[in-house]
CSV table of C-alpha atoms and ligand atoms in Angstrom, one decimal:
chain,number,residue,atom,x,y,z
J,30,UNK,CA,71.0,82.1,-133.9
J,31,UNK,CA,68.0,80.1,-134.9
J,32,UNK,CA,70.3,77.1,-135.4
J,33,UNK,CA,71.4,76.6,-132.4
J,34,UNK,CA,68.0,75.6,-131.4
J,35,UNK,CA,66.8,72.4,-130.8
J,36,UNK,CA,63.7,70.4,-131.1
J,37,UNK,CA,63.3,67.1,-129.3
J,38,UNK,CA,60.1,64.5,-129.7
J,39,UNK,CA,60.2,62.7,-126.4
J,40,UNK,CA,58.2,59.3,-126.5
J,41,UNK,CA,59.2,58.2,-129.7
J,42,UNK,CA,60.4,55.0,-128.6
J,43,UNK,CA,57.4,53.8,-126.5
J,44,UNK,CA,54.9,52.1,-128.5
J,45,UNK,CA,52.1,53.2,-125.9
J,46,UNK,CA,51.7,56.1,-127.5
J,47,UNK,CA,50.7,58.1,-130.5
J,48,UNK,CA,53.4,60.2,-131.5
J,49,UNK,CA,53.2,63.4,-130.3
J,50,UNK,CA,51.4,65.9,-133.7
J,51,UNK,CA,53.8,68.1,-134.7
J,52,UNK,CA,53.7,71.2,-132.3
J,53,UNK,CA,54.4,74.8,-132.6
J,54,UNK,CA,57.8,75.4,-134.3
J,55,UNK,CA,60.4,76.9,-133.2
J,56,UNK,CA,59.5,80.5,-134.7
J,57,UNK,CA,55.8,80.6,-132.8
J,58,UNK,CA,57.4,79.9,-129.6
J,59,UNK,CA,59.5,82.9,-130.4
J,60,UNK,CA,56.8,84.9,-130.6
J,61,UNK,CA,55.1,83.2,-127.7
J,62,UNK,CA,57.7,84.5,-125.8
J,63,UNK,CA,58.0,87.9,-126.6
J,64,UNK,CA,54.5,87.8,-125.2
J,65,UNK,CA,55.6,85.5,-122.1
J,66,UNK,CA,58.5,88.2,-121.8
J,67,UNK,CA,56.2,91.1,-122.1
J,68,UNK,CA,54.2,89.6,-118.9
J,69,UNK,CA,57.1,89.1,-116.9
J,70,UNK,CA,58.5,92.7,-117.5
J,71,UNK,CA,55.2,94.1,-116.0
J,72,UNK,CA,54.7,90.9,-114.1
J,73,UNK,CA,50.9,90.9,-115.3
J,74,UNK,CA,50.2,87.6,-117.4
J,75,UNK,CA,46.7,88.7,-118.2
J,76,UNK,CA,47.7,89.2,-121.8
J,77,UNK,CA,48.5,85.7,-121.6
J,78,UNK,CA,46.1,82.7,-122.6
J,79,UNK,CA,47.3,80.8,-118.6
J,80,UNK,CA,46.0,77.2,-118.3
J,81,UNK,CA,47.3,76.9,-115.0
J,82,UNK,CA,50.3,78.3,-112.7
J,83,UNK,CA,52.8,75.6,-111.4
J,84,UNK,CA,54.7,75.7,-108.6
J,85,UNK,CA,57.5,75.4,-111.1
J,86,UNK,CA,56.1,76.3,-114.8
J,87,UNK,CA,53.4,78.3,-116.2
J,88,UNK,CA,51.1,76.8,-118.6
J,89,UNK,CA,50.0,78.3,-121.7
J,90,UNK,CA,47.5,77.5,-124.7
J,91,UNK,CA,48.7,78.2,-128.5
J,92,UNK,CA,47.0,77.7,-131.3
J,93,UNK,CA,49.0,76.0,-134.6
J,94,UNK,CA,47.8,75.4,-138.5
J,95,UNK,CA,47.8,71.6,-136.7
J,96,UNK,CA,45.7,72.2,-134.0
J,97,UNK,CA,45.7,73.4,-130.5
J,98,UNK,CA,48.5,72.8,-127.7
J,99,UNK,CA,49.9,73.6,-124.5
J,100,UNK,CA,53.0,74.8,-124.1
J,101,UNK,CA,54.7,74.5,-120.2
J,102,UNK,CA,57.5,76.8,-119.7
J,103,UNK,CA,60.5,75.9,-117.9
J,104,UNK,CA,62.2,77.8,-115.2
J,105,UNK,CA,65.4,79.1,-116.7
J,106,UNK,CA,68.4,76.6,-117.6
J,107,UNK,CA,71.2,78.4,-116.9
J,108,UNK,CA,73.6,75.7,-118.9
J,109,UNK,CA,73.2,73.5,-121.9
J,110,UNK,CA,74.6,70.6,-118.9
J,111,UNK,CA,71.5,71.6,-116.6
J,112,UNK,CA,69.3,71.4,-119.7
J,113,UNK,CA,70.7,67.8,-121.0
J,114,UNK,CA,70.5,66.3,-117.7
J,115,UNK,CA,67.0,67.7,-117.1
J,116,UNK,CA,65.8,65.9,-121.0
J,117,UNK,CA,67.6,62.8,-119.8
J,118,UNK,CA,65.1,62.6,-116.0
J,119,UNK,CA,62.5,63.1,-118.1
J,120,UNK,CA,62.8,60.3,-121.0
J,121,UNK,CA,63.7,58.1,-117.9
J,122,UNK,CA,60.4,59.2,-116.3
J,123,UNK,CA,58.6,58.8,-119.4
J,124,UNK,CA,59.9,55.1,-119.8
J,125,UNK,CA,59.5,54.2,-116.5
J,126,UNK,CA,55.8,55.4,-116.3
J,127,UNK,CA,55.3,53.9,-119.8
J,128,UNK,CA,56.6,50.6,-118.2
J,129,UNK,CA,54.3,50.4,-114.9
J,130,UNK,CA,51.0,51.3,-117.3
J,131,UNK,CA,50.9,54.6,-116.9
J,132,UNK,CA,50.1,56.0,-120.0
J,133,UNK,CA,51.3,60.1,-120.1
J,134,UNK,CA,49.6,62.1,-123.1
J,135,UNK,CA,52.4,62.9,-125.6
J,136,UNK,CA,55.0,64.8,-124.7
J,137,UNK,CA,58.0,67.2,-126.6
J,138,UNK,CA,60.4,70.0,-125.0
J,139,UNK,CA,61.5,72.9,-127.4
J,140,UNK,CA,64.5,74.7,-126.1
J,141,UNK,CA,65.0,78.3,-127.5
J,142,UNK,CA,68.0,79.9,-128.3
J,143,UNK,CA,70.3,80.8,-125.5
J,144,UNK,CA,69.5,84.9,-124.6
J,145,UNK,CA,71.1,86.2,-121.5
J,146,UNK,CA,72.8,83.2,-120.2
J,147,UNK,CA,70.3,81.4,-119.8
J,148,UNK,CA,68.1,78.6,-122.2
J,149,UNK,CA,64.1,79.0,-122.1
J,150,UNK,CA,62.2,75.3,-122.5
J,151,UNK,CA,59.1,74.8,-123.4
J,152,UNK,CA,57.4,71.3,-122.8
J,153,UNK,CA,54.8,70.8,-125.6
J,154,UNK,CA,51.4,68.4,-125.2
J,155,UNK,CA,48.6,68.7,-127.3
J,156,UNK,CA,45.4,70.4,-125.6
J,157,UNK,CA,42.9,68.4,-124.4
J,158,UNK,CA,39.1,69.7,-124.0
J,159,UNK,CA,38.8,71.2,-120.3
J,160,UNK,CA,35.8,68.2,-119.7
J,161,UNK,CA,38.2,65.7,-119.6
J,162,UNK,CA,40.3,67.2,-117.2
J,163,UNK,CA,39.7,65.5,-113.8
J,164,UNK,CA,38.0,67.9,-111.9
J,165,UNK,CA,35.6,69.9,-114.3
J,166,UNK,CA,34.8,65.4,-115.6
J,167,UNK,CA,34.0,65.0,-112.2
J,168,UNK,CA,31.7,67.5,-111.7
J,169,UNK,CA,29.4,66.2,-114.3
J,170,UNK,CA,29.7,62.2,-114.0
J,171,UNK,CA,27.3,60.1,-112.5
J,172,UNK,CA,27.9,57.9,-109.2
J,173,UNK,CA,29.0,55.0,-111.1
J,174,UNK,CA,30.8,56.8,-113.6
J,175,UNK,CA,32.9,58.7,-110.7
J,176,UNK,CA,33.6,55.7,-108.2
J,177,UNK,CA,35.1,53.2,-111.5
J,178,UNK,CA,37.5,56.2,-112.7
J,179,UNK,CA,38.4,56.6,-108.5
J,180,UNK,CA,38.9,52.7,-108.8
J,181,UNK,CA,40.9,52.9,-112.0
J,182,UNK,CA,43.2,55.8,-110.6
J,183,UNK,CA,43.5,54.3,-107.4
J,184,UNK,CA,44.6,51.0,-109.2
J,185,UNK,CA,47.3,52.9,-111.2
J,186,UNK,CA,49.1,55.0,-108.3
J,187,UNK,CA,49.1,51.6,-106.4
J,188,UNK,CA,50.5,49.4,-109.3
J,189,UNK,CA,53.2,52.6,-110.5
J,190,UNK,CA,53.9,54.4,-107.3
J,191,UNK,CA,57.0,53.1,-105.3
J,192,UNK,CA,60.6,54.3,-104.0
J,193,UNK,CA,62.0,54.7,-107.3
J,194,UNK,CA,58.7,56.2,-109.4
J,195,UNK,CA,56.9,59.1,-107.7
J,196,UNK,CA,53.7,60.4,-109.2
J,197,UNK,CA,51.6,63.5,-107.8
J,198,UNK,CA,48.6,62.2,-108.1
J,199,UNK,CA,46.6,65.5,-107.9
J,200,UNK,CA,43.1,65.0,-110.1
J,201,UNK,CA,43.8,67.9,-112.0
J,202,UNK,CA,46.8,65.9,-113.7
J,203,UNK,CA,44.4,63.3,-115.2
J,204,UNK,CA,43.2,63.4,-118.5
J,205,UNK,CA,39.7,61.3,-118.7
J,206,UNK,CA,40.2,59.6,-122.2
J,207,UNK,CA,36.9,59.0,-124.4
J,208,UNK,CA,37.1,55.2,-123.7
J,209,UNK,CA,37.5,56.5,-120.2
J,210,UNK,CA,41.2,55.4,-119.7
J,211,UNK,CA,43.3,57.7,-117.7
J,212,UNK,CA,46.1,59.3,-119.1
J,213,UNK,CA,49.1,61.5,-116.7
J,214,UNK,CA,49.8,65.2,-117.7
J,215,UNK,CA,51.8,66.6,-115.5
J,216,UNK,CA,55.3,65.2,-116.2
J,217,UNK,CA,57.5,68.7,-115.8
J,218,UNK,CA,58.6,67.6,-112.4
J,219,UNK,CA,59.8,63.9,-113.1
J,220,UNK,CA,59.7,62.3,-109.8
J,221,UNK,CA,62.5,60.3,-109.9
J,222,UNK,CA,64.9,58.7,-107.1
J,223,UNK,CA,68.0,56.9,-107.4
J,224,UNK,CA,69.3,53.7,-105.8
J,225,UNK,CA,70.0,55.4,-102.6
J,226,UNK,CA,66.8,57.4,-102.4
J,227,UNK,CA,68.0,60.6,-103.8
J,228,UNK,CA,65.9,62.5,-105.9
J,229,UNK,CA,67.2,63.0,-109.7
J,230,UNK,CA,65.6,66.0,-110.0
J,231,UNK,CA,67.4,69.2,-109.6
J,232,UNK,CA,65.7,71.0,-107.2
J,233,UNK,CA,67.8,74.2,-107.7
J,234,UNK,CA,66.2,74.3,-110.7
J,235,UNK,CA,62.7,74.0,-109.3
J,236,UNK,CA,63.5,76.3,-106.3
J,237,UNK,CA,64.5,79.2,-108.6
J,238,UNK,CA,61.3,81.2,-107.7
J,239,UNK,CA,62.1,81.0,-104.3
J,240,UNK,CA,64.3,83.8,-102.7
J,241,UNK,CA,67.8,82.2,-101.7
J,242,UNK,CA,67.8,82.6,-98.4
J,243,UNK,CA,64.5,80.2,-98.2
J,244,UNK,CA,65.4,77.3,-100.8
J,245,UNK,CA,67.4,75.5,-97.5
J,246,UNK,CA,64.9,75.5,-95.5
J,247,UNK,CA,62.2,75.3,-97.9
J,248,UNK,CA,63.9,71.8,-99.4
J,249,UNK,CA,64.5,70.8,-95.4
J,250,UNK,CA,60.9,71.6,-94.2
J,251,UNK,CA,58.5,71.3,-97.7
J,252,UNK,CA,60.2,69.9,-100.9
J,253,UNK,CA,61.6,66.8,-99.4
J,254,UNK,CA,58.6,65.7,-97.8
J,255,UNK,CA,56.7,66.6,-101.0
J,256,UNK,CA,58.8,64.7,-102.8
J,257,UNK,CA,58.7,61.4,-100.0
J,258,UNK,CA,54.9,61.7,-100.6
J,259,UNK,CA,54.6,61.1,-104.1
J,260,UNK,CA,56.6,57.9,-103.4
J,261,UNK,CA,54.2,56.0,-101.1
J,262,UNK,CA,50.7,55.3,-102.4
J,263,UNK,CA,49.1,56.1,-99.3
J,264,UNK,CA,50.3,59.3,-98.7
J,265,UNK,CA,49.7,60.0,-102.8
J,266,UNK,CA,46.2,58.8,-101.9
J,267,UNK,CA,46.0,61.5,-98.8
J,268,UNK,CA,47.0,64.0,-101.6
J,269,UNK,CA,44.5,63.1,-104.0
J,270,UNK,CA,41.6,63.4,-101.6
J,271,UNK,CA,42.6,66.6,-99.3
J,272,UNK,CA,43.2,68.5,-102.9
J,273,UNK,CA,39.3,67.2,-103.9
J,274,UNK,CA,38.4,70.1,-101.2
J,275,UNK,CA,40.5,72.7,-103.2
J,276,UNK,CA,38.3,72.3,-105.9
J,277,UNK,CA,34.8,71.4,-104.5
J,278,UNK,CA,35.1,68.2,-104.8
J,279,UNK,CA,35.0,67.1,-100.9
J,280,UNK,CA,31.6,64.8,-101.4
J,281,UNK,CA,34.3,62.2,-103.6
J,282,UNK,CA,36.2,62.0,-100.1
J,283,UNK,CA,34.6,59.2,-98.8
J,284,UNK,CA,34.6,57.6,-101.9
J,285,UNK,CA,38.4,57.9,-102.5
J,286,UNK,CA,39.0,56.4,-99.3
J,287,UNK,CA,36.8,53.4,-99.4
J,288,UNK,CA,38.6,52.3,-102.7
J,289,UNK,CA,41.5,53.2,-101.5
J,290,UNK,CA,41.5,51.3,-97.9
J,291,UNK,CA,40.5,48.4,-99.8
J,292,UNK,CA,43.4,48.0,-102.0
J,293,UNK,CA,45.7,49.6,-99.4
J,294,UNK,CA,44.5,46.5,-96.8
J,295,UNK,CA,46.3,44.3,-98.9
J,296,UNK,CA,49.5,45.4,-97.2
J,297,UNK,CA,49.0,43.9,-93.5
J,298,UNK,CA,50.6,47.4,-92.4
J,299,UNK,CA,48.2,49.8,-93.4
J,300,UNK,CA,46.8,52.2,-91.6
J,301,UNK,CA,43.4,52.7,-92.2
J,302,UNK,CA,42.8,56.2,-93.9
J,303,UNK,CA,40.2,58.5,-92.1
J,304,UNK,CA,38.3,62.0,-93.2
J,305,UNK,CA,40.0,63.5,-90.1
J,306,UNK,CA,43.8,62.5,-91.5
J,307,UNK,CA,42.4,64.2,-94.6
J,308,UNK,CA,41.3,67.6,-93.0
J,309,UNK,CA,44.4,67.8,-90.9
J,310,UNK,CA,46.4,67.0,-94.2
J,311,UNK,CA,44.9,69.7,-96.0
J,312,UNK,CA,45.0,72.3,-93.7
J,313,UNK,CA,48.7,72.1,-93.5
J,314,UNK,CA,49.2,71.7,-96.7
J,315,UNK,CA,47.1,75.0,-97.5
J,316,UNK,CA,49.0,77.0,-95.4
J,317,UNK,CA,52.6,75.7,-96.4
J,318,UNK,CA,51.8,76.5,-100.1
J,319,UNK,CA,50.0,79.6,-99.4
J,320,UNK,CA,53.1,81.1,-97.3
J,321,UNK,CA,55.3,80.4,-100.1
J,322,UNK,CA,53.4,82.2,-102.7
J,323,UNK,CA,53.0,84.8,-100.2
J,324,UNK,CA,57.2,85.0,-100.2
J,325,UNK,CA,57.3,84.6,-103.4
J,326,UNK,CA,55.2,88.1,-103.8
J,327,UNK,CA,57.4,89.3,-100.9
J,328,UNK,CA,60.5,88.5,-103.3
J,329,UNK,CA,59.3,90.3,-106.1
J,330,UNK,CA,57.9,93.3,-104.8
J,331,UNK,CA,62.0,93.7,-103.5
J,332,UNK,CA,63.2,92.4,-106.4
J,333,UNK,CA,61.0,95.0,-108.8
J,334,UNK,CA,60.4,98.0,-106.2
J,335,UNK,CA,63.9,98.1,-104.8
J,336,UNK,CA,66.9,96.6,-106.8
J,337,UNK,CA,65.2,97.8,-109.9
J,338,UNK,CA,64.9,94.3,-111.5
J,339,UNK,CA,62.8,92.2,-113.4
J,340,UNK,CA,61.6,89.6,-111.5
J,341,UNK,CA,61.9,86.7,-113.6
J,342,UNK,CA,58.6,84.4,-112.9
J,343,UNK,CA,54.7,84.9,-113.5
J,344,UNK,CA,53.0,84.2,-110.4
J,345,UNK,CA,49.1,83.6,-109.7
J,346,UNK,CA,47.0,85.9,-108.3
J,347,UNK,CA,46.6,89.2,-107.0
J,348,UNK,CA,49.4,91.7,-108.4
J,349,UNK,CA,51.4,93.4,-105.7
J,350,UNK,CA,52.5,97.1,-106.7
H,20,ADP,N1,47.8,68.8,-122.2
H,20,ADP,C1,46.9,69.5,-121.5
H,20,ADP,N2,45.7,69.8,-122.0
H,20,ADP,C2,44.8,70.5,-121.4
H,20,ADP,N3,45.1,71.1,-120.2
H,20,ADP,C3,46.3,70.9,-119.6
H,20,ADP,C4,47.3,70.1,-120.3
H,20,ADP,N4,48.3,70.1,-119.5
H,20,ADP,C5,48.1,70.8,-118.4
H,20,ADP,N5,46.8,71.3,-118.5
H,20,ADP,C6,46.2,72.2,-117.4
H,20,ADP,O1,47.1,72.9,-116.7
H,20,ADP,C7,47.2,72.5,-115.4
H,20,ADP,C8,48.6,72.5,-114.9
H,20,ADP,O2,49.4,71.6,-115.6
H,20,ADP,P1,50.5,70.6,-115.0
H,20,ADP,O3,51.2,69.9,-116.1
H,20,ADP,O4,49.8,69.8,-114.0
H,20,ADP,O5,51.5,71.6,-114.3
H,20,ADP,P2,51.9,71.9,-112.8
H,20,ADP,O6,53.2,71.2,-112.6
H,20,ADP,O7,52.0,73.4,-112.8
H,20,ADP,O8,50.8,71.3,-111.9
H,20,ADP,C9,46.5,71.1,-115.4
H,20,ADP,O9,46.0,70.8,-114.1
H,20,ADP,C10,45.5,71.3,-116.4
H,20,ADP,O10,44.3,71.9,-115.9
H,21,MG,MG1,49.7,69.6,-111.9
């Protein structure tokens, strides 16, 4: 069975990066699993060593003879077709981010056997200390120090942001590198569109946790204007600054849209960004997140309580019984 596994380096082609160290093989993700699998059964990942909960992946930490890494797993592929088109969106992504300067901190997928019908995937990157993660850097820089990485960011979603290349812009997806270069982390969602504006992503596939009867109106009312906002710089820009409230960050606000008015200006059409377009942004943003999660704990309390299933995906937070 083991052989029908497969290992892919992504990255290996772009000479911006260091190539990715060699991550956990094949066998530890195994185990990994059985462990991940455990979790779900009782859907209780406090066994778990969780990085961070997705809306589409969980992240984990494991530890190797080679060092320490994380290892994103992938909603279920239900085909080998799914899984090929999904590793093609992301080299694309990779190379186009690599292209426009963005530099993304090596990345690998592992795809396990086939069990059940379906393929489990994990995206491999090698851990990076939690004080050069964008928020908890923050918290302890200077002034200065805050407003040039601001400026820096700020620089890169302008420059790498348009129609075609998406990028959630989120603080907690930036890597502070010791030279204090920037590098992108969170590549699991490429954010990809095609010449006529249609995303490449298959949002099937990132709608899983959501129960069926929601993933139309969720894509109509949420995903697609998601999605649109990861494409324009200034809305990217809202996104950056309303999450800085999520994670006590609001004092930055100002800050983020000073630097970012100022490059924004250069465009004769932009609207100036205010603090009140940043409350009201948040606010609705809060509550369309937190209503799905709150379905999504709906789902599974049916799924588990009633038709006697497993629900198949770790979710944040408090555990419903
Ligand atoms: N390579 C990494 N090193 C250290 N922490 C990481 C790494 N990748 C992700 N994380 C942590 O996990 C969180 C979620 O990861 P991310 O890739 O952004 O997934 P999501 O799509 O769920 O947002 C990040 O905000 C960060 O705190
Ligand atoms: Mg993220």
């Amino acid at each position: 069975m083991l052989g029908s596994a497969t290992q892919t380096i992504l990255r290996e082609r772009d000479s911006l990066t260091i190539l990715p160290p060699v991550g956990p093989t094949i066998e530890q993700l195994l185990k990994l699993e059985v462990d991940v699998a455990d979790a779900v059964e009782r859907a209780d990942p406090s066994d778990l060593d969780v990085l961070g909960f997705g809306e589409i992946s969980v992240v984990l930490r494991t530890k190797t003879d080679e060092g320490e890494f994380v290892a994103k797993r992938l909603p279920p592929f239900k085909s080998k077709a799914i899984l090929d088109r999904y590793q093609r969106n992301l080299e694309t992504y990779l190379e186009e981010l690599a292209g426009r300067s963005v530099h993304v901190i090596p990345t690998s997928l592992t795809a396990l056997p086939p069990a059940n019908g379906s393929i489990t995937v994990y995206c491999i990157q090698p851990l990076r200390a939690a004080e050069r993660i964008g928020p908890t850097w923050l918290r302890s820089a200077s002034k200065d120090e805050g407003e040039a990485m601001f400026e820096r960011l700020i620089s890169t979603m302008v420059e790498a942001i348009d129609d075609k290349v998406g990028v959630d812009s989120q603080l907690a997806n930036w890597i502070i590198e010791d030279d204090d270069s920037l590098s992108y982390l969170d590549v699991t969602t490429p954010l990809l569109k095609d010449e006529r504006g249609k995303t490449t992503l298959d949002l099937e596939l990132f709608m899983a946790s959501l129960p069926w009867a929601l993933r139309a109106p969720a894509r109509r009312f949420a995903i697609d204007e998601a999605i649109d906002n990861f494409h324009h710089p200034r809305t990217a820009v809202i996104d950056l600054a309303a999450n800085l409230n999520k994670e006590g960050l609001e004092n930055w606000i100002p800050t983020v849209l000073e630097i970012a008015n100022a490059k924004l200006s250069a465009d004769s059409n932009h609207i100036q960004l205010t603090a009140e377009e940043i409350a009201k942004y948040y606010k609705q943003d809060a509550m369309t997140w937190a209503f799905m999660q709150k379905i999504r704990r709906a789902d599974r309390v049916w799924q588990r309580r009633v038709r006697r299933r497993t629900y198949p995906f770790l979710l944040p937070g408090k555990i419903n019984r």
